[in-house]
Tab-separated table of C-alpha atoms in Angstrom:
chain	number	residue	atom	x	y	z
F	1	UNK	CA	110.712	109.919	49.197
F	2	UNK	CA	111.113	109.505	45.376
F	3	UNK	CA	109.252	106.578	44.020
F	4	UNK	CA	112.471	104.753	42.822
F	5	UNK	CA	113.645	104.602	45.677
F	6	UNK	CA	111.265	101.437	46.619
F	7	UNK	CA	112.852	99.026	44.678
F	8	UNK	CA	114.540	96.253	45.905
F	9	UNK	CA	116.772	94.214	43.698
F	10	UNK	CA	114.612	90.053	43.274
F	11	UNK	CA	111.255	91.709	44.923
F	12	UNK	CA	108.009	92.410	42.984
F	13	UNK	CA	108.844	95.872	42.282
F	14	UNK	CA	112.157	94.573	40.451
F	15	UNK	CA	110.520	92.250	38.620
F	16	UNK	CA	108.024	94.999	37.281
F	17	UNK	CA	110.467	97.196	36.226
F	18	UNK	CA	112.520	94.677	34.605
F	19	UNK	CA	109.657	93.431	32.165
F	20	UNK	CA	108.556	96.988	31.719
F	21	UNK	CA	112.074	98.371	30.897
F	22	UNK	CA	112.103	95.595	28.578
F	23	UNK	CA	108.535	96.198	27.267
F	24	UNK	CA	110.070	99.473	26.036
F	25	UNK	CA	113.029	98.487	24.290
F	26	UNK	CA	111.424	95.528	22.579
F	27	UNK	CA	108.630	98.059	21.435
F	28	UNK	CA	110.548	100.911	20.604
F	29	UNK	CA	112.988	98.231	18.090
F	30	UNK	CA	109.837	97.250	16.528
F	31	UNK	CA	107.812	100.039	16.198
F	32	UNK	CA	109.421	102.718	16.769
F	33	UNK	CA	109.862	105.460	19.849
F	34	UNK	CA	107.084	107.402	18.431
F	35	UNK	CA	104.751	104.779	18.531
F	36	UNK	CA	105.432	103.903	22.534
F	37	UNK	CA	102.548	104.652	24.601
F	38	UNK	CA	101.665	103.773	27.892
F	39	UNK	CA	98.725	101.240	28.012
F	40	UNK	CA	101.187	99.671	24.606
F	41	UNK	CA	103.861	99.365	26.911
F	42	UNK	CA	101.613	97.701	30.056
F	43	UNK	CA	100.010	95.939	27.693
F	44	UNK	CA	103.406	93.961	26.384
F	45	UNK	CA	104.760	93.946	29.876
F	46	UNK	CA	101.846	92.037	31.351
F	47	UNK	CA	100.946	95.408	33.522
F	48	UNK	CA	98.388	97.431	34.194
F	49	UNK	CA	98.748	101.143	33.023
F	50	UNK	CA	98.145	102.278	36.764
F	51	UNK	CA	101.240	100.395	37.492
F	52	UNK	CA	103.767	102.599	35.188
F	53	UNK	CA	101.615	105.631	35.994
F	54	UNK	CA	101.799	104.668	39.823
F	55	UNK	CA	105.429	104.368	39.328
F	56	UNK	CA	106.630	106.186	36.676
F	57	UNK	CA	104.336	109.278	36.575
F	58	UNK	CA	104.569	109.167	32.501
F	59	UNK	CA	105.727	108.313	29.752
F	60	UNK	CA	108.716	110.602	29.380
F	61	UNK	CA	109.991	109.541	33.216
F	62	UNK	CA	110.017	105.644	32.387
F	63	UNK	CA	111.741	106.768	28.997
F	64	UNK	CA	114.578	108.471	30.983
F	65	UNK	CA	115.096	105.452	33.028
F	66	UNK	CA	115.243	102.589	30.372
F	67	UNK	CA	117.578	105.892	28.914
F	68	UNK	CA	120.143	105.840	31.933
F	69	UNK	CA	119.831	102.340	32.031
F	70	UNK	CA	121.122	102.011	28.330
F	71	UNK	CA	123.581	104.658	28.876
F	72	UNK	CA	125.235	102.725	31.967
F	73	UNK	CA	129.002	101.420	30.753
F	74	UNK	CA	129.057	97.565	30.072
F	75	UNK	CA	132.667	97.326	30.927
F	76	UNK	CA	135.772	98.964	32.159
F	77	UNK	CA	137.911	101.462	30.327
F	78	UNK	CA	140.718	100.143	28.346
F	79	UNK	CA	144.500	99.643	29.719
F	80	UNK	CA	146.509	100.728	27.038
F	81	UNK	CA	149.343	101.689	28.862
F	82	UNK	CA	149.323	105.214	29.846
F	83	UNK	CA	146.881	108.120	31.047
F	84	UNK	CA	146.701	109.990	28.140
F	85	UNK	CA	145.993	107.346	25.361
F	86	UNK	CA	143.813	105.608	27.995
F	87	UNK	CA	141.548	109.064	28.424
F	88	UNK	CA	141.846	109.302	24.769
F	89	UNK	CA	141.117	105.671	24.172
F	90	UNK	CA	137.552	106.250	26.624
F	91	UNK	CA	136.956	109.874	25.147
F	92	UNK	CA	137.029	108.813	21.676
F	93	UNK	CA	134.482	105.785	22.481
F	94	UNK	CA	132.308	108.456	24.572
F	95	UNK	CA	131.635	110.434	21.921
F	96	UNK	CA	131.553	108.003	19.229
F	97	UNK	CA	128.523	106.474	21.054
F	98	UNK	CA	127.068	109.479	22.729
F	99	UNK	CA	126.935	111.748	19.164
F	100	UNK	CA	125.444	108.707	17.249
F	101	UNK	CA	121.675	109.217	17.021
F	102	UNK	CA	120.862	106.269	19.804
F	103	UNK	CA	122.998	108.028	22.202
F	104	UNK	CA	121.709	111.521	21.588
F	105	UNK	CA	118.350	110.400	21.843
F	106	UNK	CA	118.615	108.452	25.267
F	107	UNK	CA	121.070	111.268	26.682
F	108	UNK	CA	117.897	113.702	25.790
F	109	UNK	CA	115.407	111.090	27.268
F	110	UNK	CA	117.721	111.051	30.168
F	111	UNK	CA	117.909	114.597	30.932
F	112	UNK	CA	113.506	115.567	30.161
F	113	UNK	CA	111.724	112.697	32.209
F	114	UNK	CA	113.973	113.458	35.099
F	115	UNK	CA	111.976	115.897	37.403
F	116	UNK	CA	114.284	115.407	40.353
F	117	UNK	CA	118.021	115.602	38.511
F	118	UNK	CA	118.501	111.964	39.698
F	119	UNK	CA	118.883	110.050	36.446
F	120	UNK	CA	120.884	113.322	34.769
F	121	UNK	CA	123.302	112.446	38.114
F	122	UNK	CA	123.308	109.069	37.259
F	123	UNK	CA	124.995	109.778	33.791
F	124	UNK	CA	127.389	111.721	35.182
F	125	UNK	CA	128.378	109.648	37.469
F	126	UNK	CA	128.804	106.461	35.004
F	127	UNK	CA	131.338	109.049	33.517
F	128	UNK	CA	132.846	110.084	36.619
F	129	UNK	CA	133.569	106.419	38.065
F	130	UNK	CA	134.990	105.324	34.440
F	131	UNK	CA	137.319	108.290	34.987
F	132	UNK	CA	138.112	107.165	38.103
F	133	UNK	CA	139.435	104.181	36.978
F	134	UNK	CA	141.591	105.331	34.432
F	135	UNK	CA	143.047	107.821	37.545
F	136	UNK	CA	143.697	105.085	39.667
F	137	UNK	CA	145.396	103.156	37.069
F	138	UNK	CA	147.992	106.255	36.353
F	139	UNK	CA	148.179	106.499	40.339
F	140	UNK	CA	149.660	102.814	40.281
F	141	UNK	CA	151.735	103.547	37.271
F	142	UNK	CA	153.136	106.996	39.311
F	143	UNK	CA	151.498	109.385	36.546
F	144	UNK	CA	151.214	112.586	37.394
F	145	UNK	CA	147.463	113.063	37.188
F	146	UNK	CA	144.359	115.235	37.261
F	147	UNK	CA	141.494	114.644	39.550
F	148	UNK	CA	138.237	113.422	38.166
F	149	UNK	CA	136.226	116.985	38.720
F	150	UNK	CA	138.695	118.896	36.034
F	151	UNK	CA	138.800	115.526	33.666
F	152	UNK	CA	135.261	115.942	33.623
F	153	UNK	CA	135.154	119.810	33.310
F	154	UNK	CA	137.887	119.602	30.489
F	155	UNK	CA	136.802	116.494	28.177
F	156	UNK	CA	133.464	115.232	29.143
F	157	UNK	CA	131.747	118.506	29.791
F	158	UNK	CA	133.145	119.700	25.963
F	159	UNK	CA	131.740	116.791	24.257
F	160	UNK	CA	128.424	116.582	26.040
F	161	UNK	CA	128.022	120.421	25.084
F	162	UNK	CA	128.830	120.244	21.954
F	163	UNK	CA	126.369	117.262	21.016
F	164	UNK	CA	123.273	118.830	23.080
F	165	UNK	CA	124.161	122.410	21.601
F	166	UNK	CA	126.237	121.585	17.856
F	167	UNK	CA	126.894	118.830	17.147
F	168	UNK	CA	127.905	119.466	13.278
F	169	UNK	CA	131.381	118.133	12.641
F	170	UNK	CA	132.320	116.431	15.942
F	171	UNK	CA	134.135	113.768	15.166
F	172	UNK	CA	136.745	111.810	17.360
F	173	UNK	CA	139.782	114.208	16.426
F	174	UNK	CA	137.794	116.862	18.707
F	175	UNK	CA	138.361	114.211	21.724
F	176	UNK	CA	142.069	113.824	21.098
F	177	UNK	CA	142.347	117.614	21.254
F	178	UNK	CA	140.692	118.054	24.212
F	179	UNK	CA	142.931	115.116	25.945
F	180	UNK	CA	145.790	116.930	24.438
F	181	UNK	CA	144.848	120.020	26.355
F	182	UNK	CA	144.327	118.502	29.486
F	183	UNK	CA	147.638	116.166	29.715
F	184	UNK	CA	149.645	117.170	26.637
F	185	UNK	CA	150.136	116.249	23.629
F	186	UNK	CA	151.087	112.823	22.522
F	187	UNK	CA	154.908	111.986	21.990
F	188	UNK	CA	155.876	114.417	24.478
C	1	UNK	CA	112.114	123.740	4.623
C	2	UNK	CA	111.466	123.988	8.015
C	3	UNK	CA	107.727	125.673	9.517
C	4	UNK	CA	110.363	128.593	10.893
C	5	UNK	CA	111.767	129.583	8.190
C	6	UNK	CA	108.548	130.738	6.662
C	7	UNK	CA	108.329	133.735	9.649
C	8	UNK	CA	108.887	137.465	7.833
C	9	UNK	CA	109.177	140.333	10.309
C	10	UNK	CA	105.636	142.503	9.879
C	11	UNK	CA	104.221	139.696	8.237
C	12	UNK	CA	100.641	137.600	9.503
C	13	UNK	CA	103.045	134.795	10.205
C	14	UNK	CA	105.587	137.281	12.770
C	15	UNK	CA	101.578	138.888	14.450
C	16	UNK	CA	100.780	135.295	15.114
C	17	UNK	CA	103.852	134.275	16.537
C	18	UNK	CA	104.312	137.455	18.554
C	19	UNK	CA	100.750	136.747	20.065
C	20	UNK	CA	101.137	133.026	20.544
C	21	UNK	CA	104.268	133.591	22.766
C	22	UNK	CA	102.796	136.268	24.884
C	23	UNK	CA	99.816	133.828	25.452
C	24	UNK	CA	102.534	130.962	26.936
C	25	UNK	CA	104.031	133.350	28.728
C	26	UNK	CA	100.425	135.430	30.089
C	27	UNK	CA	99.361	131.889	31.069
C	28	UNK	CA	101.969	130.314	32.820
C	29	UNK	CA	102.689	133.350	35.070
C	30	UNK	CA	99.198	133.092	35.842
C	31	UNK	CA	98.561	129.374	35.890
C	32	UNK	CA	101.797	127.558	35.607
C	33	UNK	CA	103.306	125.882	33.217
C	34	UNK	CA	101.807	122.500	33.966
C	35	UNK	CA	98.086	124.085	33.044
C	36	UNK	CA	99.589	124.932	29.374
C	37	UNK	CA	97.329	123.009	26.726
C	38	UNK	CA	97.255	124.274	22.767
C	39	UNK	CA	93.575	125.173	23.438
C	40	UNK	CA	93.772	127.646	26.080
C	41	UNK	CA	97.206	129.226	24.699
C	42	UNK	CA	95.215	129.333	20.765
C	43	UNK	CA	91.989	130.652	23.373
C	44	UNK	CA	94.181	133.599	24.967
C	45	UNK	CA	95.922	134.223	21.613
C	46	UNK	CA	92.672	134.625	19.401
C	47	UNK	CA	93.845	132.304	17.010
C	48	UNK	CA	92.913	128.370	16.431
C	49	UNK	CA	94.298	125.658	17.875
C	50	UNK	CA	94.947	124.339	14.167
C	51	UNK	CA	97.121	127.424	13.760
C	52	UNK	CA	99.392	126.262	16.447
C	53	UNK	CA	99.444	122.730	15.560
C	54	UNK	CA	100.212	123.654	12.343
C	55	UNK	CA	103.162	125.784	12.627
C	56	UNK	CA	104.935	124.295	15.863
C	57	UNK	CA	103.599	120.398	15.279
C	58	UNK	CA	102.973	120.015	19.423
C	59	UNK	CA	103.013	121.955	22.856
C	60	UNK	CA	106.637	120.702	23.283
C	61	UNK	CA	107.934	122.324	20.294
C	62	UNK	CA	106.085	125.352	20.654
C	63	UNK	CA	107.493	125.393	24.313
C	64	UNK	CA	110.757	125.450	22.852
C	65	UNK	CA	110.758	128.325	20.467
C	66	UNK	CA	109.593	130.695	23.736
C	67	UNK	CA	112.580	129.306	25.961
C	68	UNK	CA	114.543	130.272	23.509
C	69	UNK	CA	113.407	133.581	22.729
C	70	UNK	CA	114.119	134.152	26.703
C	71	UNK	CA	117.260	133.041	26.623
C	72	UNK	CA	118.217	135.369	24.159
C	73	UNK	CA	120.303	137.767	25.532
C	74	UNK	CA	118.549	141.329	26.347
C	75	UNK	CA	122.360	143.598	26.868
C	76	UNK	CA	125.787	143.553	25.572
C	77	UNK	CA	128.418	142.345	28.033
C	78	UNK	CA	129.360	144.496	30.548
C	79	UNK	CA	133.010	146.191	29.390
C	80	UNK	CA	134.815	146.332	32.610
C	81	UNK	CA	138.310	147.290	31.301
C	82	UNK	CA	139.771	143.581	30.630
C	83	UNK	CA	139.668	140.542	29.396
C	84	UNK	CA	139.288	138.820	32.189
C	85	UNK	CA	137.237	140.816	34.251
C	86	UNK	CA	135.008	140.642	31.103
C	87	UNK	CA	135.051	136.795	31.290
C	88	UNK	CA	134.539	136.583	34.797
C	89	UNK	CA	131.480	138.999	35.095
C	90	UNK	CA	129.906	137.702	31.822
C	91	UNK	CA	130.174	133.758	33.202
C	92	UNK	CA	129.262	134.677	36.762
C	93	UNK	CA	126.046	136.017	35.420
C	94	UNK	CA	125.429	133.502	33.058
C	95	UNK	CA	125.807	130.368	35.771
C	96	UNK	CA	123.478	132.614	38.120
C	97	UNK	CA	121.100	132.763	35.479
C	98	UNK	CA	120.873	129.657	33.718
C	99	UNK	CA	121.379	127.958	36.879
C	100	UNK	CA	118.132	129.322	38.461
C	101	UNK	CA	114.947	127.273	38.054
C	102	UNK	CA	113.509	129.623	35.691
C	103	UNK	CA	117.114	129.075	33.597
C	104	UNK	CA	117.125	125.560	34.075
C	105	UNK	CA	113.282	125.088	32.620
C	106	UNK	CA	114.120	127.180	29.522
C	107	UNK	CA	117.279	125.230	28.548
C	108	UNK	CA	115.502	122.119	29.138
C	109	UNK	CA	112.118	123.265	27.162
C	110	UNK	CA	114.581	124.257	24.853
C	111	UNK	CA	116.154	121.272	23.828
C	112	UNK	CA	113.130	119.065	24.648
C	113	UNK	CA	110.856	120.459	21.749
C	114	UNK	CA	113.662	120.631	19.255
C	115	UNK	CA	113.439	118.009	16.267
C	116	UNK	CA	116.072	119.721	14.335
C	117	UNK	CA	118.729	121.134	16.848
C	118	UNK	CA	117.742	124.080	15.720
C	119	UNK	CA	116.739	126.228	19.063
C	120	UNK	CA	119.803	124.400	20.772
C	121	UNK	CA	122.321	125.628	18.199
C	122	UNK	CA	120.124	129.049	18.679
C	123	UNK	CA	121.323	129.009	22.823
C	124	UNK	CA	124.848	128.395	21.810
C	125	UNK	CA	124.887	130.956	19.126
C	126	UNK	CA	123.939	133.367	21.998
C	127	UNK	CA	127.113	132.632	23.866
C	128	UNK	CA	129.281	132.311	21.131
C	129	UNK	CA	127.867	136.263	20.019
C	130	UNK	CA	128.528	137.140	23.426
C	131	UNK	CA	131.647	136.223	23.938
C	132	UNK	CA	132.912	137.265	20.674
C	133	UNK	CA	132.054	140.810	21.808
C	134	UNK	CA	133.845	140.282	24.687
C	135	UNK	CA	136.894	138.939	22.252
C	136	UNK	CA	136.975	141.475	20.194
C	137	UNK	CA	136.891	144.519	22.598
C	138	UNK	CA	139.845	142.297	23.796
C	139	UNK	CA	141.594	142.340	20.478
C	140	UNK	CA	140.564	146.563	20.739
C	141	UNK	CA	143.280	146.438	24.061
C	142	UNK	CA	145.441	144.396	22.986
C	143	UNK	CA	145.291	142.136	24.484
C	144	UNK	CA	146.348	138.196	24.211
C	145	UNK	CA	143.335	135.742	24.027
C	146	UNK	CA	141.865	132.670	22.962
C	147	UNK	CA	139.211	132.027	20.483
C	148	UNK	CA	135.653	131.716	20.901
C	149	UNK	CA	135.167	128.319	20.687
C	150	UNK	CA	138.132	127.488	23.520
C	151	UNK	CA	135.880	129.753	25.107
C	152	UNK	CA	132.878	127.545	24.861
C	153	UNK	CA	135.025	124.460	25.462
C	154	UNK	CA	136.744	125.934	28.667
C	155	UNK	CA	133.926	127.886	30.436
C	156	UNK	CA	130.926	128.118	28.836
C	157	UNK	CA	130.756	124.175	28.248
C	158	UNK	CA	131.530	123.008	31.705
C	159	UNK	CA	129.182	125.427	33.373
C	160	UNK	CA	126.086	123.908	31.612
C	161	UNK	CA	127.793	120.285	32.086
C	162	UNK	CA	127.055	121.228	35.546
C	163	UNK	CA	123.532	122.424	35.637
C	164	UNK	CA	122.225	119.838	33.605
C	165	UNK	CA	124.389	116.999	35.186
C	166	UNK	CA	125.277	117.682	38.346
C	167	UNK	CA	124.021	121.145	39.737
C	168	UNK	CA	124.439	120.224	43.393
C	169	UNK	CA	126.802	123.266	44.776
C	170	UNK	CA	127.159	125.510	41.741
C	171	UNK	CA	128.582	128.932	42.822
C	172	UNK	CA	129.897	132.060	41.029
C	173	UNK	CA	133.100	131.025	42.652
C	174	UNK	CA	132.959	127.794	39.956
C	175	UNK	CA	132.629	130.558	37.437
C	176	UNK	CA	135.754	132.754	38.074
C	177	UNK	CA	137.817	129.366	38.687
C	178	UNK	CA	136.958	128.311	35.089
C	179	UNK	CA	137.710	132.118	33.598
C	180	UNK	CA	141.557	132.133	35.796
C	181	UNK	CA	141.942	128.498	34.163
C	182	UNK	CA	141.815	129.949	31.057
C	183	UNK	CA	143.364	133.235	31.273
C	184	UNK	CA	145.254	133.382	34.123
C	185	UNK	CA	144.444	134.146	37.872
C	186	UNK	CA	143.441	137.663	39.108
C	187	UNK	CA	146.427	140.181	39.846
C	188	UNK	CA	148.907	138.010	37.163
């Protein structure tokens, strides 16, 4: 069994990882990620460094969950009144965030302290169930739709691969065009 | 200037990276890639550890440069008298292969040790070449089809979407459905 898979949300083991997640970001805004290290990070969340080794393994594994965690969407997509401007409305704001240097460098932190895939899952799935609701929504307004698994082969998986692989020029034109592909273009 | 751009074939620099990659490689066939330290890959190379330290600035970045040199791709594709049979055999083997664990590590060493986006832009510059060959003995036929970079957006994007986010079930099947979405199904 994975070690995250102890916590329980109010018990000790929440309350850890709540003032260690928070160790991190408050650290990492004032000094900088590449001045994190472990005992600095028990140290400021009141810890013992056999704690976030115990837990964490390393360094790079409690980076990639304070990552997912900051990567996690803070509210539901848009309703502007139709399927395609409300996948353009959420692709344009996906990549806006996700090719600005914050997002590239917890989508990276995501994806290398994550031996077991689960916190790489994780971000997928925050995109999956945002696209979800902008499905449903176009369900209830009798859209004809595309299911989640070729919205996410046809805009998310373009954008992610182009900020991992190139990211020169993106900008949020590339989103509109790839919404464009998948449901047509606008005005039609 | 970047440390890589100093590298001229035949030179000291190109002996001492030539020997400093075989040593990763020698030792983590032997001892796996968790025993890899600069000392004992400077040790097995016959240079210092300053050497390394000074021309790839950590382990992780060293790491990188060899993934990538593995990733680059050893044959042209395979001409199998059309577009899409082209497309379909190139992708099938390119899922199977980055999809394995030795696939997977190399992607992620590559992008992990990579200040500069420089090794990532390296793995799509692969595909692009590849496909471009692929294109153009198209274009030699023919034949009708899309441009390299719908290429990457349509097949080669969503495939590694799916082994870094979400490689739960990843067939060859996956492959040839993403090849007929873009050119058209088998026997059309």
């Amino acid at each position: 069994m994975s070690r995250k898979t102890m916590v329980r949300p109010g018990g000790r083991s929440a309350r850890v990882q709540a003032s260690v997640h928070a160790a991190v970001r408050e650290l990492e805004a004032e000094a900088g990620r590449e001045a994190l290290t472990v005992p600095l990070v028990a140290a400021r969340a009141g810890v013992t460094p056999s704690t976030i080794y115990r837990r964490w393994g390393d360094l790079q594994e409690l980076l990639s969950d304070v990552a997912v965690e900051r990567l996690r969407p803070e509210t539901e997509p848009q309703d502007t009144g139709s399927l395609r401007s409300d996948l353009e409305a959420w692709a344009e704001q996906f990549l806006e965030e996700m090719s600005a240097p914050a997002g590239r460098a917890y989508i990276r932190d995501a994806l290398l302290g994550d031996p077991d895939g689960s916190n790489a899952g994780q971000c997928s799935a925050y995109a999956a169930e945002q696209i979800g609701v902008i499905l449903d929504r176009a369900a209830g307004r009798e859209e004809k739709a595309p299911g989640v698994d070729t919205v996410l082969d046809r805009v998310v998986a373009p954008m992610m691969y182009r900020i991992l692989f190139r990211p020169q020029g993106l900008d949020t034109a590339y989103a509109r065009r790839l919404v464009a592909g998948l449901v047509g273009p606008a005005g039609r």
